[in-house]
């Protein structure tokens, strides 16, 4: 709708006002809500990853002990990784990708929020200066 506004037509105050109201009430609220949920998800992911890495370290120590014990009986494949180690690595990679996207979204919210607030202030100023639009509040 913003792209459809005609800059040559100066009487688009009502449309700008409607878009401002949408941006302030719906868009910004939704962005902040999503941001809160992403922060929670990121914290859960970090916590889970930390737990799995600790568990992997513990199991790795146990695996090392069993590998030494097995080596007395047969040769061991050094390239073999435990399921937990592979899962932890996969989760770490996914968490890093998620966090990179979250950081990008967070930067977008931090950039857009002041712009929306400025737009609301501009709209309020226009309404206070132009009596035709004062009743549209």
mmCIF file of N, CA and C in Angstrom:
data_model
loop_
_atom_site.group_PDB
_atom_site.id
_atom_site.type_symbol
_atom_site.label_atom_id
_atom_site.label_comp_id
_atom_site.label_asym_id
_atom_site.label_seq_id
_atom_site.Cartn_x
_atom_site.Cartn_y
_atom_site.Cartn_z
ATOM 1 N N UNK A 1 0.822 -1.198 0.000
ATOM 2 C CA UNK A 1 0.000 0.000 0.000
ATOM 3 C C UNK A 1 0.862 1.257 0.000
ATOM 4 N N UNK A 2 2.007 1.205 0.675
ATOM 5 C CA UNK A 2 2.894 2.372 0.701
ATOM 6 C C UNK A 2 3.429 2.652 -0.696
ATOM 7 N N UNK A 3 3.795 1.597 -1.412
ATOM 8 C CA UNK A 3 4.336 1.774 -2.759
ATOM 9 C C UNK A 3 3.294 2.341 -3.719
ATOM 10 N N UNK A 4 2.018 2.126 -3.422
ATOM 11 C CA UNK A 4 0.952 2.601 -4.302
ATOM 12 C C UNK A 4 0.652 4.089 -4.116
ATOM 13 N N UNK A 5 1.184 4.710 -3.073
ATOM 14 C CA UNK A 5 0.943 6.141 -2.856
ATOM 15 C C UNK A 5 1.598 6.957 -3.965
ATOM 16 N N UNK A 6 0.879 7.941 -4.426
ATOM 17 C CA UNK A 6 1.378 8.800 -5.502
ATOM 18 C C UNK A 6 2.008 10.053 -4.891
ATOM 19 N N UNK A 7 3.345 10.185 -4.985
ATOM 20 C CA UNK A 7 4.000 11.365 -4.397
ATOM 21 C C UNK A 7 3.575 12.677 -5.058
ATOM 22 N N UNK A 8 3.087 12.600 -6.295
ATOM 23 C CA UNK A 8 2.662 13.808 -7.000
ATOM 24 C C UNK A 8 1.328 14.324 -6.454
ATOM 25 N N UNK A 9 0.577 13.443 -5.792
ATOM 26 C CA UNK A 9 -0.725 13.827 -5.238
ATOM 27 C C UNK A 9 -0.557 14.115 -3.742
ATOM 28 N N UNK A 10 -0.562 15.364 -3.360
ATOM 29 C CA UNK A 10 -0.270 15.705 -1.963
ATOM 30 C C UNK A 10 -1.416 15.424 -0.988
ATOM 31 N N UNK A 11 -2.574 15.029 -1.463
ATOM 32 C CA UNK A 11 -3.728 14.834 -0.577
ATOM 33 C C UNK A 11 -3.892 13.370 -0.173
ATOM 34 N N UNK A 12 -2.822 12.742 0.204
ATOM 35 C CA UNK A 12 -2.906 11.340 0.638
ATOM 36 C C UNK A 12 -2.727 11.220 2.149
ATOM 37 N N UNK A 13 -3.118 12.270 2.868
ATOM 38 C CA UNK A 13 -2.949 12.298 4.320
ATOM 39 C C UNK A 13 -3.730 11.179 4.997
ATOM 40 N N UNK A 14 -4.954 10.917 4.543
ATOM 41 C CA UNK A 14 -5.768 9.859 5.152
ATOM 42 C C UNK A 14 -5.110 8.492 4.957
ATOM 43 N N UNK A 15 -4.615 8.234 3.767
ATOM 44 C CA UNK A 15 -3.961 6.942 3.499
ATOM 45 C C UNK A 15 -2.698 6.791 4.344
ATOM 46 N N UNK A 16 -1.916 7.856 4.445
ATOM 47 C CA UNK A 16 -0.714 7.828 5.283
ATOM 48 C C UNK A 16 -1.099 7.594 6.737
ATOM 49 N N UNK A 17 -2.173 8.237 7.154
ATOM 50 C CA UNK A 17 -2.647 8.066 8.527
ATOM 51 C C UNK A 17 -3.069 6.620 8.788
ATOM 52 N N UNK A 18 -3.779 6.023 7.850
ATOM 53 C CA UNK A 18 -4.188 4.615 7.993
ATOM 54 C C UNK A 18 -2.978 3.692 8.046
ATOM 55 N N UNK A 19 -2.012 3.940 7.172
ATOM 56 C CA UNK A 19 -0.801 3.117 7.164
ATOM 57 C C UNK A 19 0.002 3.302 8.449
ATOM 58 N N UNK A 20 0.025 4.521 8.960
ATOM 59 C CA UNK A 20 0.719 4.782 10.221
ATOM 60 C C UNK A 20 0.066 4.011 11.355
ATOM 61 N N UNK A 21 -1.252 4.054 11.398
ATOM 62 C CA UNK A 21 -1.986 3.333 12.436
ATOM 63 C C UNK A 21 -1.709 1.827 12.338
ATOM 64 N N UNK A 22 -1.709 1.295 11.115
ATOM 65 C CA UNK A 22 -1.405 -0.129 10.922
ATOM 66 C C UNK A 22 0.014 -0.449 11.392
ATOM 67 N N UNK A 23 0.970 0.390 10.995
ATOM 68 C CA UNK A 23 2.366 0.134 11.372
ATOM 69 C C UNK A 23 2.546 0.184 12.880
ATOM 70 N N UNK A 24 1.895 1.132 13.527
ATOM 71 C CA UNK A 24 2.061 1.288 14.974
ATOM 72 C C UNK A 24 1.321 0.209 15.755
ATOM 73 N N UNK A 25 0.079 -0.067 15.386
ATOM 74 C CA UNK A 25 -0.740 -0.977 16.180
ATOM 75 C C UNK A 25 -0.511 -2.443 15.842
ATOM 76 N N UNK A 26 -0.353 -2.766 14.579
ATOM 77 C CA UNK A 26 -0.256 -4.172 14.182
ATOM 78 C C UNK A 26 1.178 -4.617 13.902
ATOM 79 N N UNK A 27 1.835 -3.905 13.014
ATOM 80 C CA UNK A 27 3.164 -4.323 12.568
ATOM 81 C C UNK A 27 4.190 -4.284 13.697
ATOM 82 N N UNK A 28 4.302 -3.167 14.377
ATOM 83 C CA UNK A 28 5.290 -3.040 15.455
ATOM 84 C C UNK A 28 4.983 -4.014 16.589
ATOM 85 N N UNK A 29 3.718 -4.133 16.940
ATOM 86 C CA UNK A 29 3.319 -5.067 18.003
ATOM 87 C C UNK A 29 3.701 -6.496 17.621
ATOM 88 N N UNK A 30 3.411 -6.883 16.386
ATOM 89 C CA UNK A 30 3.765 -8.225 15.916
ATOM 90 C C UNK A 30 5.264 -8.454 15.889
ATOM 91 N N UNK A 31 6.005 -7.452 15.437
ATOM 92 C CA UNK A 31 7.461 -7.593 15.382
ATOM 93 C C UNK A 31 8.054 -7.769 16.776
ATOM 94 N N UNK A 32 7.566 -6.994 17.738
ATOM 95 C CA UNK A 32 8.086 -7.104 19.102
ATOM 96 C C UNK A 32 7.697 -8.436 19.737
ATOM 97 N N UNK A 33 6.495 -8.916 19.427
ATOM 98 C CA UNK A 33 6.055 -10.215 19.943
ATOM 99 C C UNK A 33 6.917 -11.342 19.374
ATOM 100 N N UNK A 34 7.167 -11.301 18.077
ATOM 101 C CA UNK A 34 8.030 -12.309 17.448
ATOM 102 C C UNK A 34 9.441 -12.223 18.013
ATOM 103 N N UNK A 35 9.921 -11.014 18.230
ATOM 104 C CA UNK A 35 11.260 -10.835 18.790
ATOM 105 C C UNK A 35 11.351 -11.478 20.171
ATOM 106 N N UNK A 36 10.335 -11.280 21.011
ATOM 107 C CA UNK A 36 10.330 -11.902 22.344
ATOM 108 C C UNK A 36 10.349 -13.421 22.245
ATOM 109 N N UNK A 37 9.552 -13.962 21.335
ATOM 110 C CA UNK A 37 9.514 -15.422 21.166
ATOM 111 C C UNK A 37 10.847 -15.958 20.649
ATOM 112 N N UNK A 38 11.471 -15.217 19.758
ATOM 113 C CA UNK A 38 12.765 -15.648 19.236
ATOM 114 C C UNK A 38 13.843 -15.600 20.310
ATOM 115 N N UNK A 39 13.780 -14.611 21.187
ATOM 116 C CA UNK A 39 14.740 -14.543 22.295
ATOM 117 C C UNK A 39 14.578 -15.770 23.184
ATOM 118 N N UNK A 40 13.332 -16.114 23.509
ATOM 119 C CA UNK A 40 13.070 -17.291 24.340
ATOM 120 C C UNK A 40 13.565 -18.555 23.655
ATOM 121 N N UNK A 41 13.282 -18.692 22.364
ATOM 122 C CA UNK A 41 13.734 -19.865 21.614
ATOM 123 C C UNK A 41 15.251 -19.935 21.578
ATOM 124 N N UNK A 42 15.885 -18.800 21.386
ATOM 125 C CA UNK A 42 17.345 -18.759 21.358
ATOM 126 C C UNK A 42 17.927 -19.178 22.702
ATOM 127 N N UNK A 43 17.314 -18.717 23.788
ATOM 128 C CA UNK A 43 17.792 -19.095 25.118
ATOM 129 C C UNK A 43 17.610 -20.589 25.368
ATOM 130 N N UNK A 44 16.471 -21.135 24.943
ATOM 131 C CA UNK A 44 16.241 -22.581 25.096
ATOM 132 C C UNK A 44 17.241 -23.387 24.276
ATOM 133 N N UNK A 45 17.502 -22.931 23.063
ATOM 134 C CA UNK A 45 18.459 -23.618 22.204
ATOM 135 C C UNK A 45 19.850 -23.597 22.818
ATOM 136 N N UNK A 46 20.247 -22.454 23.322
ATOM 137 C CA UNK A 46 21.562 -22.329 23.950
ATOM 138 C C UNK A 46 21.668 -23.226 25.170
ATOM 139 N N UNK A 47 20.614 -23.259 25.969
ATOM 140 C CA UNK A 47 20.599 -24.104 27.164
ATOM 141 C C UNK A 47 20.662 -25.582 26.794
ATOM 142 N N UNK A 48 19.863 -25.985 25.805
ATOM 143 C CA UNK A 48 19.869 -27.385 25.358
ATOM 144 C C UNK A 48 21.224 -27.776 24.789
ATOM 145 N N UNK A 49 21.796 -26.884 24.008
ATOM 146 C CA UNK A 49 23.102 -27.154 23.417
ATOM 147 C C UNK A 49 24.164 -27.299 24.497
ATOM 148 N N UNK A 50 24.118 -26.449 25.495
ATOM 149 C CA UNK A 50 25.074 -26.541 26.597
ATOM 150 C C UNK A 50 24.940 -27.873 27.325
ATOM 151 N N UNK A 51 23.700 -28.287 27.569
ATOM 152 C CA UNK A 51 23.466 -29.574 28.224
ATOM 153 C C UNK A 51 24.007 -30.723 27.378
ATOM 154 N N UNK A 52 23.701 -30.700 26.079
ATOM 155 C CA UNK A 52 24.172 -31.777 25.200
ATOM 156 C C UNK A 52 25.691 -31.802 25.098
ATOM 157 N N UNK A 53 26.322 -30.637 25.080
ATOM 158 C CA UNK A 53 27.783 -30.611 25.025
ATOM 159 C C UNK A 53 28.387 -31.182 26.307
ATOM 160 N N UNK A 54 27.775 -30.867 27.446
ATOM 161 C CA UNK A 54 28.249 -31.445 28.712
ATOM 162 C C UNK A 54 28.063 -32.953 28.716
ATOM 163 N N UNK A 55 26.891 -33.384 28.269
ATOM 164 C CA UNK A 55 26.615 -34.817 28.198
ATOM 165 C C UNK A 55 27.558 -35.498 27.217
ATOM 166 N N UNK A 56 27.817 -34.845 26.091
ATOM 167 C CA UNK A 56 28.729 -35.400 25.096
ATOM 168 C C UNK A 56 30.141 -35.524 25.662
ATOM 169 N N UNK A 57 30.561 -34.534 26.422
ATOM 170 C CA UNK A 57 31.885 -34.590 27.042
ATOM 171 C C UNK A 57 31.964 -35.765 28.019
ATOM 172 N N UNK A 58 30.917 -35.920 28.821
ATOM 173 C CA UNK A 58 30.880 -37.025 29.780
ATOM 174 C C UNK A 58 30.881 -38.372 29.055
ATOM 175 N N UNK A 59 30.002 -38.493 28.059
ATOM 176 C CA UNK A 59 29.927 -39.748 27.304
ATOM 177 C C UNK A 59 31.210 -39.958 26.515
ATOM 178 N N UNK A 60 31.795 -38.866 26.021
ATOM 179 C CA UNK A 60 33.060 -38.978 25.297
ATOM 180 C C UNK A 60 34.146 -39.559 26.170
ATOM 181 N N UNK A 61 34.168 -39.142 27.413
ATOM 182 C CA UNK A 61 35.145 -39.710 28.351
ATOM 183 C C UNK A 61 34.875 -41.193 28.552
ATOM 184 N N UNK A 62 33.598 -41.532 28.678
ATOM 185 C CA UNK A 62 33.219 -42.940 28.834
ATOM 186 C C UNK A 62 33.538 -43.713 27.558
ATOM 187 N N UNK A 63 33.235 -43.100 26.391
ATOM 188 C CA UNK A 63 33.547 -43.742 25.109
ATOM 189 C C UNK A 63 35.046 -43.989 24.977
ATOM 190 N N UNK A 64 35.823 -43.009 25.413
ATOM 191 C CA UNK A 64 37.282 -43.152 25.342
ATOM 192 C C UNK A 64 37.742 -44.335 26.199
ATOM 193 N N UNK A 65 37.156 -44.452 27.370
ATOM 194 C CA UNK A 65 37.488 -45.577 28.254
ATOM 195 C C UNK A 65 37.127 -46.902 27.577
ATOM 196 N N UNK A 66 35.917 -46.988 27.008
ATOM 197 C CA UNK A 66 35.492 -48.228 26.350
ATOM 198 C C UNK A 66 36.320 -48.496 25.089
ATOM 199 N N UNK A 67 36.699 -47.433 24.383
ATOM 200 C CA UNK A 67 37.521 -47.619 23.184
ATOM 201 C C UNK A 67 38.874 -48.218 23.551
ATOM 202 N N UNK A 68 39.441 -47.745 24.654
ATOM 203 C CA UNK A 68 40.720 -48.310 25.101
ATOM 204 C C UNK A 68 40.545 -49.765 25.513
ATOM 205 N N UNK A 69 39.426 -50.045 26.151
ATOM 206 C CA UNK A 69 39.159 -51.425 26.564
ATOM 207 C C UNK A 69 38.963 -52.315 25.339
ATOM 208 N N UNK A 70 38.198 -51.814 24.331
ATOM 209 C CA UNK A 70 37.963 -52.596 23.118
ATOM 210 C C UNK A 70 39.252 -52.792 22.328
ATOM 211 N N UNK A 71 40.150 -51.813 22.395
ATOM 212 C CA UNK A 71 41.383 -51.921 21.619
ATOM 213 C C UNK A 71 42.250 -53.084 22.088
ATOM 214 N N UNK A 72 42.022 -53.522 23.296
ATOM 215 C CA UNK A 72 42.743 -54.709 23.767
ATOM 216 C C UNK A 72 42.269 -55.956 23.031
ATOM 217 N N UNK A 73 41.011 -55.931 22.578
ATOM 218 C CA UNK A 73 40.431 -57.104 21.932
ATOM 219 C C UNK A 73 40.458 -57.028 20.406
ATOM 220 N N UNK A 74 40.271 -55.814 19.830
ATOM 221 C CA UNK A 74 40.260 -55.663 18.366
ATOM 222 C C UNK A 74 40.714 -54.258 17.994
ATOM 223 N N UNK A 75 40.996 -54.047 16.708
ATOM 224 C CA UNK A 75 41.410 -52.710 16.273
ATOM 225 C C UNK A 75 40.177 -51.805 16.214
ATOM 226 N N UNK A 76 40.385 -50.524 16.509
ATOM 227 C CA UNK A 76 39.272 -49.581 16.599
ATOM 228 C C UNK A 76 39.314 -48.607 15.419
ATOM 229 N N UNK A 77 38.147 -48.239 14.923
ATOM 230 C CA UNK A 77 38.050 -47.262 13.846
ATOM 231 C C UNK A 77 38.094 -45.860 14.458
ATOM 232 N N UNK A 78 39.145 -45.113 14.197
ATOM 233 C CA UNK A 78 39.335 -43.791 14.804
ATOM 234 C C UNK A 78 38.370 -42.743 14.228
ATOM 235 N N UNK A 79 37.855 -42.991 13.026
ATOM 236 C CA UNK A 79 36.971 -42.020 12.393
ATOM 237 C C UNK A 79 35.534 -42.120 12.908
ATOM 238 N N UNK A 80 35.227 -43.135 13.654
ATOM 239 C CA UNK A 80 33.862 -43.342 14.139
ATOM 240 C C UNK A 80 33.510 -42.284 15.188
ATOM 241 N N UNK A 81 32.351 -41.665 15.011
ATOM 242 C CA UNK A 81 31.877 -40.679 15.979
ATOM 243 C C UNK A 81 30.624 -41.231 16.644
ATOM 244 N N UNK A 82 30.429 -40.863 17.879
ATOM 245 C CA UNK A 82 29.235 -41.331 18.576
ATOM 246 C C UNK A 82 28.006 -40.592 18.050
ATOM 247 N N UNK A 83 26.835 -41.195 18.222
ATOM 248 C CA UNK A 83 25.580 -40.591 17.796
ATOM 249 C C UNK A 83 25.362 -39.261 18.510
ATOM 250 N N UNK A 84 25.663 -39.233 19.800
ATOM 251 C CA UNK A 84 25.479 -38.009 20.577
ATOM 252 C C UNK A 84 26.393 -36.894 20.067
ATOM 253 N N UNK A 85 27.608 -37.243 19.740
ATOM 254 C CA UNK A 85 28.547 -36.251 19.224
ATOM 255 C C UNK A 85 28.053 -35.679 17.894
ATOM 256 N N UNK A 86 27.564 -36.556 17.015
ATOM 257 C CA UNK A 86 27.041 -36.097 15.728
ATOM 258 C C UNK A 86 25.799 -35.231 15.924
ATOM 259 N N UNK A 87 24.929 -35.643 16.847
ATOM 260 C CA UNK A 87 23.711 -34.874 17.112
ATOM 261 C C UNK A 87 24.042 -33.508 17.698
ATOM 262 N N UNK A 88 25.010 -33.471 18.593
ATOM 263 C CA UNK A 88 25.411 -32.207 19.203
ATOM 264 C C UNK A 88 25.994 -31.270 18.154
ATOM 265 N N UNK A 89 26.797 -31.807 17.274
ATOM 266 C CA UNK A 89 27.381 -30.992 16.205
ATOM 267 C C UNK A 89 26.289 -30.449 15.288
ATOM 268 N N UNK A 90 25.322 -31.303 14.935
ATOM 269 C CA UNK A 90 24.221 -30.858 14.075
ATOM 270 C C UNK A 90 23.399 -29.772 14.766
ATOM 271 N N UNK A 91 23.118 -29.964 16.059
ATOM 272 C CA UNK A 91 22.352 -28.960 16.801
ATOM 273 C C UNK A 91 23.129 -27.654 16.906
ATOM 274 N N UNK A 92 24.421 -27.735 17.130
ATOM 275 C CA UNK A 92 25.246 -26.529 17.213
ATOM 276 C C UNK A 92 25.181 -25.764 15.891
ATOM 277 N N UNK A 93 25.286 -26.476 14.775
ATOM 278 C CA UNK A 93 25.229 -25.820 13.468
ATOM 279 C C UNK A 93 23.874 -25.160 13.235
ATOM 280 N N UNK A 94 22.792 -25.869 13.606
ATOM 281 C CA UNK A 94 21.453 -25.295 13.432
ATOM 282 C C UNK A 94 21.251 -24.101 14.359
ATOM 283 N N UNK A 95 21.773 -24.191 15.581
ATOM 284 C CA UNK A 95 21.648 -23.077 16.530
ATOM 285 C C UNK A 95 22.403 -21.857 16.019
ATOM 286 N N UNK A 96 23.567 -22.056 15.447
ATOM 287 C CA UNK A 96 24.331 -20.934 14.905
ATOM 288 C C UNK A 96 23.595 -20.290 13.731
ATOM 289 N N UNK A 97 22.991 -21.114 12.874
ATOM 290 C CA UNK A 97 22.226 -20.572 11.747
ATOM 291 C C UNK A 97 21.002 -19.802 12.250
ATOM 292 N N UNK A 98 20.307 -20.374 13.238
ATOM 293 C CA UNK A 98 19.138 -19.706 13.820
ATOM 294 C C UNK A 98 19.539 -18.381 14.458
ATOM 295 N N UNK A 99 20.607 -18.396 15.231
ATOM 296 C CA UNK A 99 21.045 -17.176 15.912
ATOM 297 C C UNK A 99 21.470 -16.098 14.924
ATOM 298 N N UNK A 100 22.058 -16.493 13.804
ATOM 299 C CA UNK A 100 22.428 -15.515 12.779
ATOM 300 C C UNK A 100 21.176 -14.857 12.200
ATOM 301 N N UNK A 101 20.138 -15.658 11.937
ATOM 302 C CA UNK A 101 18.879 -15.101 11.424
ATOM 303 C C UNK A 101 18.208 -14.235 12.485
ATOM 304 N N UNK A 102 18.285 -14.678 13.737
ATOM 305 C CA UNK A 102 17.688 -13.901 14.827
ATOM 306 C C UNK A 102 18.376 -12.549 14.969
ATOM 307 N N UNK A 103 19.684 -12.521 14.859
ATOM 308 C CA UNK A 103 20.427 -11.261 14.970
ATOM 309 C C UNK A 103 20.013 -10.310 13.850
ATOM 310 N N UNK A 104 19.807 -10.849 12.649
ATOM 311 C CA UNK A 104 19.360 -10.029 11.526
ATOM 312 C C UNK A 104 17.959 -9.474 11.791
ATOM 313 N N UNK A 105 17.048 -10.331 12.284
ATOM 314 C CA UNK A 105 15.690 -9.875 12.597
ATOM 315 C C UNK A 105 15.722 -8.830 13.710
ATOM 316 N N UNK A 106 16.530 -9.066 14.727
ATOM 317 C CA UNK A 106 16.652 -8.138 15.850
ATOM 318 C C UNK A 106 17.126 -6.769 15.360
ATOM 319 N N UNK A 107 18.089 -6.763 14.462
ATOM 320 C CA UNK A 107 18.583 -5.499 13.898
ATOM 321 C C UNK A 107 17.480 -4.797 13.104
ATOM 322 N N UNK A 108 16.675 -5.574 12.389
ATOM 323 C CA UNK A 108 15.569 -5.003 11.619
ATOM 324 C C UNK A 108 14.547 -4.351 12.543
ATOM 325 N N UNK A 109 14.214 -5.040 13.643
ATOM 326 C CA UNK A 109 13.253 -4.483 14.607
ATOM 327 C C UNK A 109 13.808 -3.204 15.222
ATOM 328 N N UNK A 110 15.078 -3.222 15.603
ATOM 329 C CA UNK A 110 15.679 -2.035 16.220
ATOM 330 C C UNK A 110 15.731 -0.860 15.249
ATOM 331 N N UNK A 111 15.832 -1.156 13.959
ATOM 332 C CA UNK A 111 15.863 -0.098 12.958
ATOM 333 C C UNK A 111 14.449 0.408 12.658
ATOM 334 N N UNK A 112 13.478 -0.511 12.591
ATOM 335 C CA UNK A 112 12.119 -0.138 12.197
ATOM 336 C C UNK A 112 11.332 0.528 13.319
ATOM 337 N N UNK A 113 11.559 0.129 14.556
ATOM 338 C CA UNK A 113 10.769 0.669 15.673
ATOM 339 C C UNK A 113 10.863 2.194 15.775
ATOM 340 N N UNK A 114 12.050 2.790 15.753
ATOM 341 C CA UNK A 114 12.104 4.260 15.812
ATOM 342 C C UNK A 114 11.464 4.928 14.589
ATOM 343 N N UNK A 115 11.572 4.284 13.432
ATOM 344 C CA UNK A 115 10.954 4.850 12.236
ATOM 345 C C UNK A 115 9.434 4.877 12.376
ATOM 346 N N UNK A 116 8.877 3.810 12.935
ATOM 347 C CA UNK A 116 7.427 3.756 13.136
ATOM 348 C C UNK A 116 7.004 4.798 14.167
ATOM 349 N N UNK A 117 7.773 4.922 15.238
ATOM 350 C CA UNK A 117 7.458 5.929 16.262
ATOM 351 C C UNK A 117 7.521 7.342 15.667
ATOM 352 N N UNK A 118 8.497 7.596 14.799
ATOM 353 C CA UNK A 118 8.601 8.903 14.143
ATOM 354 C C UNK A 118 7.402 9.146 13.233
ATOM 355 N N UNK A 119 6.979 8.101 12.542
ATOM 356 C CA UNK A 119 5.825 8.212 11.663
ATOM 357 C C UNK A 119 4.565 8.527 12.461
ATOM 358 N N UNK A 120 4.413 7.905 13.620
ATOM 359 C CA UNK A 120 3.262 8.187 14.488
ATOM 360 C C UNK A 120 3.309 9.637 14.963
ATOM 361 N N UNK A 121 4.485 10.105 15.362
ATOM 362 C CA UNK A 121 4.623 11.498 15.804
ATOM 363 C C UNK A 121 4.303 12.459 14.660
ATOM 364 N N UNK A 122 4.757 12.127 13.451
ATOM 365 C CA UNK A 122 4.471 12.949 12.272
ATOM 366 C C UNK A 122 2.970 12.987 12.018
ATOM 367 N N UNK A 123 2.322 11.833 12.095
ATOM 368 C CA UNK A 123 0.884 11.757 11.862
ATOM 369 C C UNK A 123 0.129 12.584 12.907
ATOM 370 N N UNK A 124 0.544 12.490 14.160
ATOM 371 C CA UNK A 124 -0.091 13.292 15.213
ATOM 372 C C UNK A 124 0.098 14.787 14.956
ATOM 373 N N UNK A 125 1.267 15.159 14.482
ATOM 374 C CA UNK A 125 1.545 16.563 14.175
ATOM 375 C C UNK A 125 0.663 17.052 13.031
ATOM 376 N N UNK A 126 0.535 16.251 11.988
ATOM 377 C CA UNK A 126 -0.326 16.615 10.848
ATOM 378 C C UNK A 126 -1.763 16.794 11.320
ATOM 379 N N UNK A 127 -2.227 15.871 12.160
ATOM 380 C CA UNK A 127 -3.608 15.945 12.660
ATOM 381 C C UNK A 127 -3.825 17.204 13.508
ATOM 382 N N UNK A 128 -2.830 17.573 14.285
ATOM 383 C CA UNK A 128 -2.993 18.763 15.130
ATOM 384 C C UNK A 128 -2.949 20.052 14.308
ATOM 385 N N UNK A 129 -2.280 20.034 13.158
ATOM 386 C CA UNK A 129 -2.161 21.226 12.323
ATOM 387 C C UNK A 129 -3.307 21.361 11.330
ATOM 388 N N UNK A 130 -3.881 20.253 10.895
ATOM 389 C CA UNK A 130 -4.915 20.281 9.861
ATOM 390 C C UNK A 130 -6.254 19.877 10.477
ATOM 391 N N UNK A 131 -7.168 20.809 10.652
ATOM 392 C CA UNK A 131 -8.438 20.500 11.317
ATOM 393 C C UNK A 131 -9.290 19.479 10.557
ATOM 394 N N UNK A 132 -9.097 19.325 9.246
ATOM 395 C CA UNK A 132 -9.891 18.353 8.482
ATOM 396 C C UNK A 132 -9.614 16.927 8.941
ATOM 397 N N UNK A 133 -8.392 16.663 9.411
ATOM 398 C CA UNK A 133 -8.020 15.302 9.786
ATOM 399 C C UNK A 133 -8.034 15.076 11.295
ATOM 400 N N UNK A 134 -8.316 16.107 12.053
ATOM 401 C CA UNK A 134 -8.326 15.975 13.515
ATOM 402 C C UNK A 134 -9.395 14.997 13.980
ATOM 403 N N UNK A 135 -10.524 14.933 13.265
ATOM 404 C CA UNK A 135 -11.615 14.039 13.667
ATOM 405 C C UNK A 135 -11.338 12.575 13.321
ATOM 406 N N UNK A 136 -10.305 12.274 12.538
ATOM 407 C CA UNK A 136 -10.018 10.903 12.104
ATOM 408 C C UNK A 136 -9.361 10.058 13.173
ATOM 409 N N UNK A 137 -8.937 10.635 14.237
ATOM 410 C CA UNK A 137 -8.282 9.904 15.316
ATOM 411 C C UNK A 137 -9.156 8.801 15.756
#
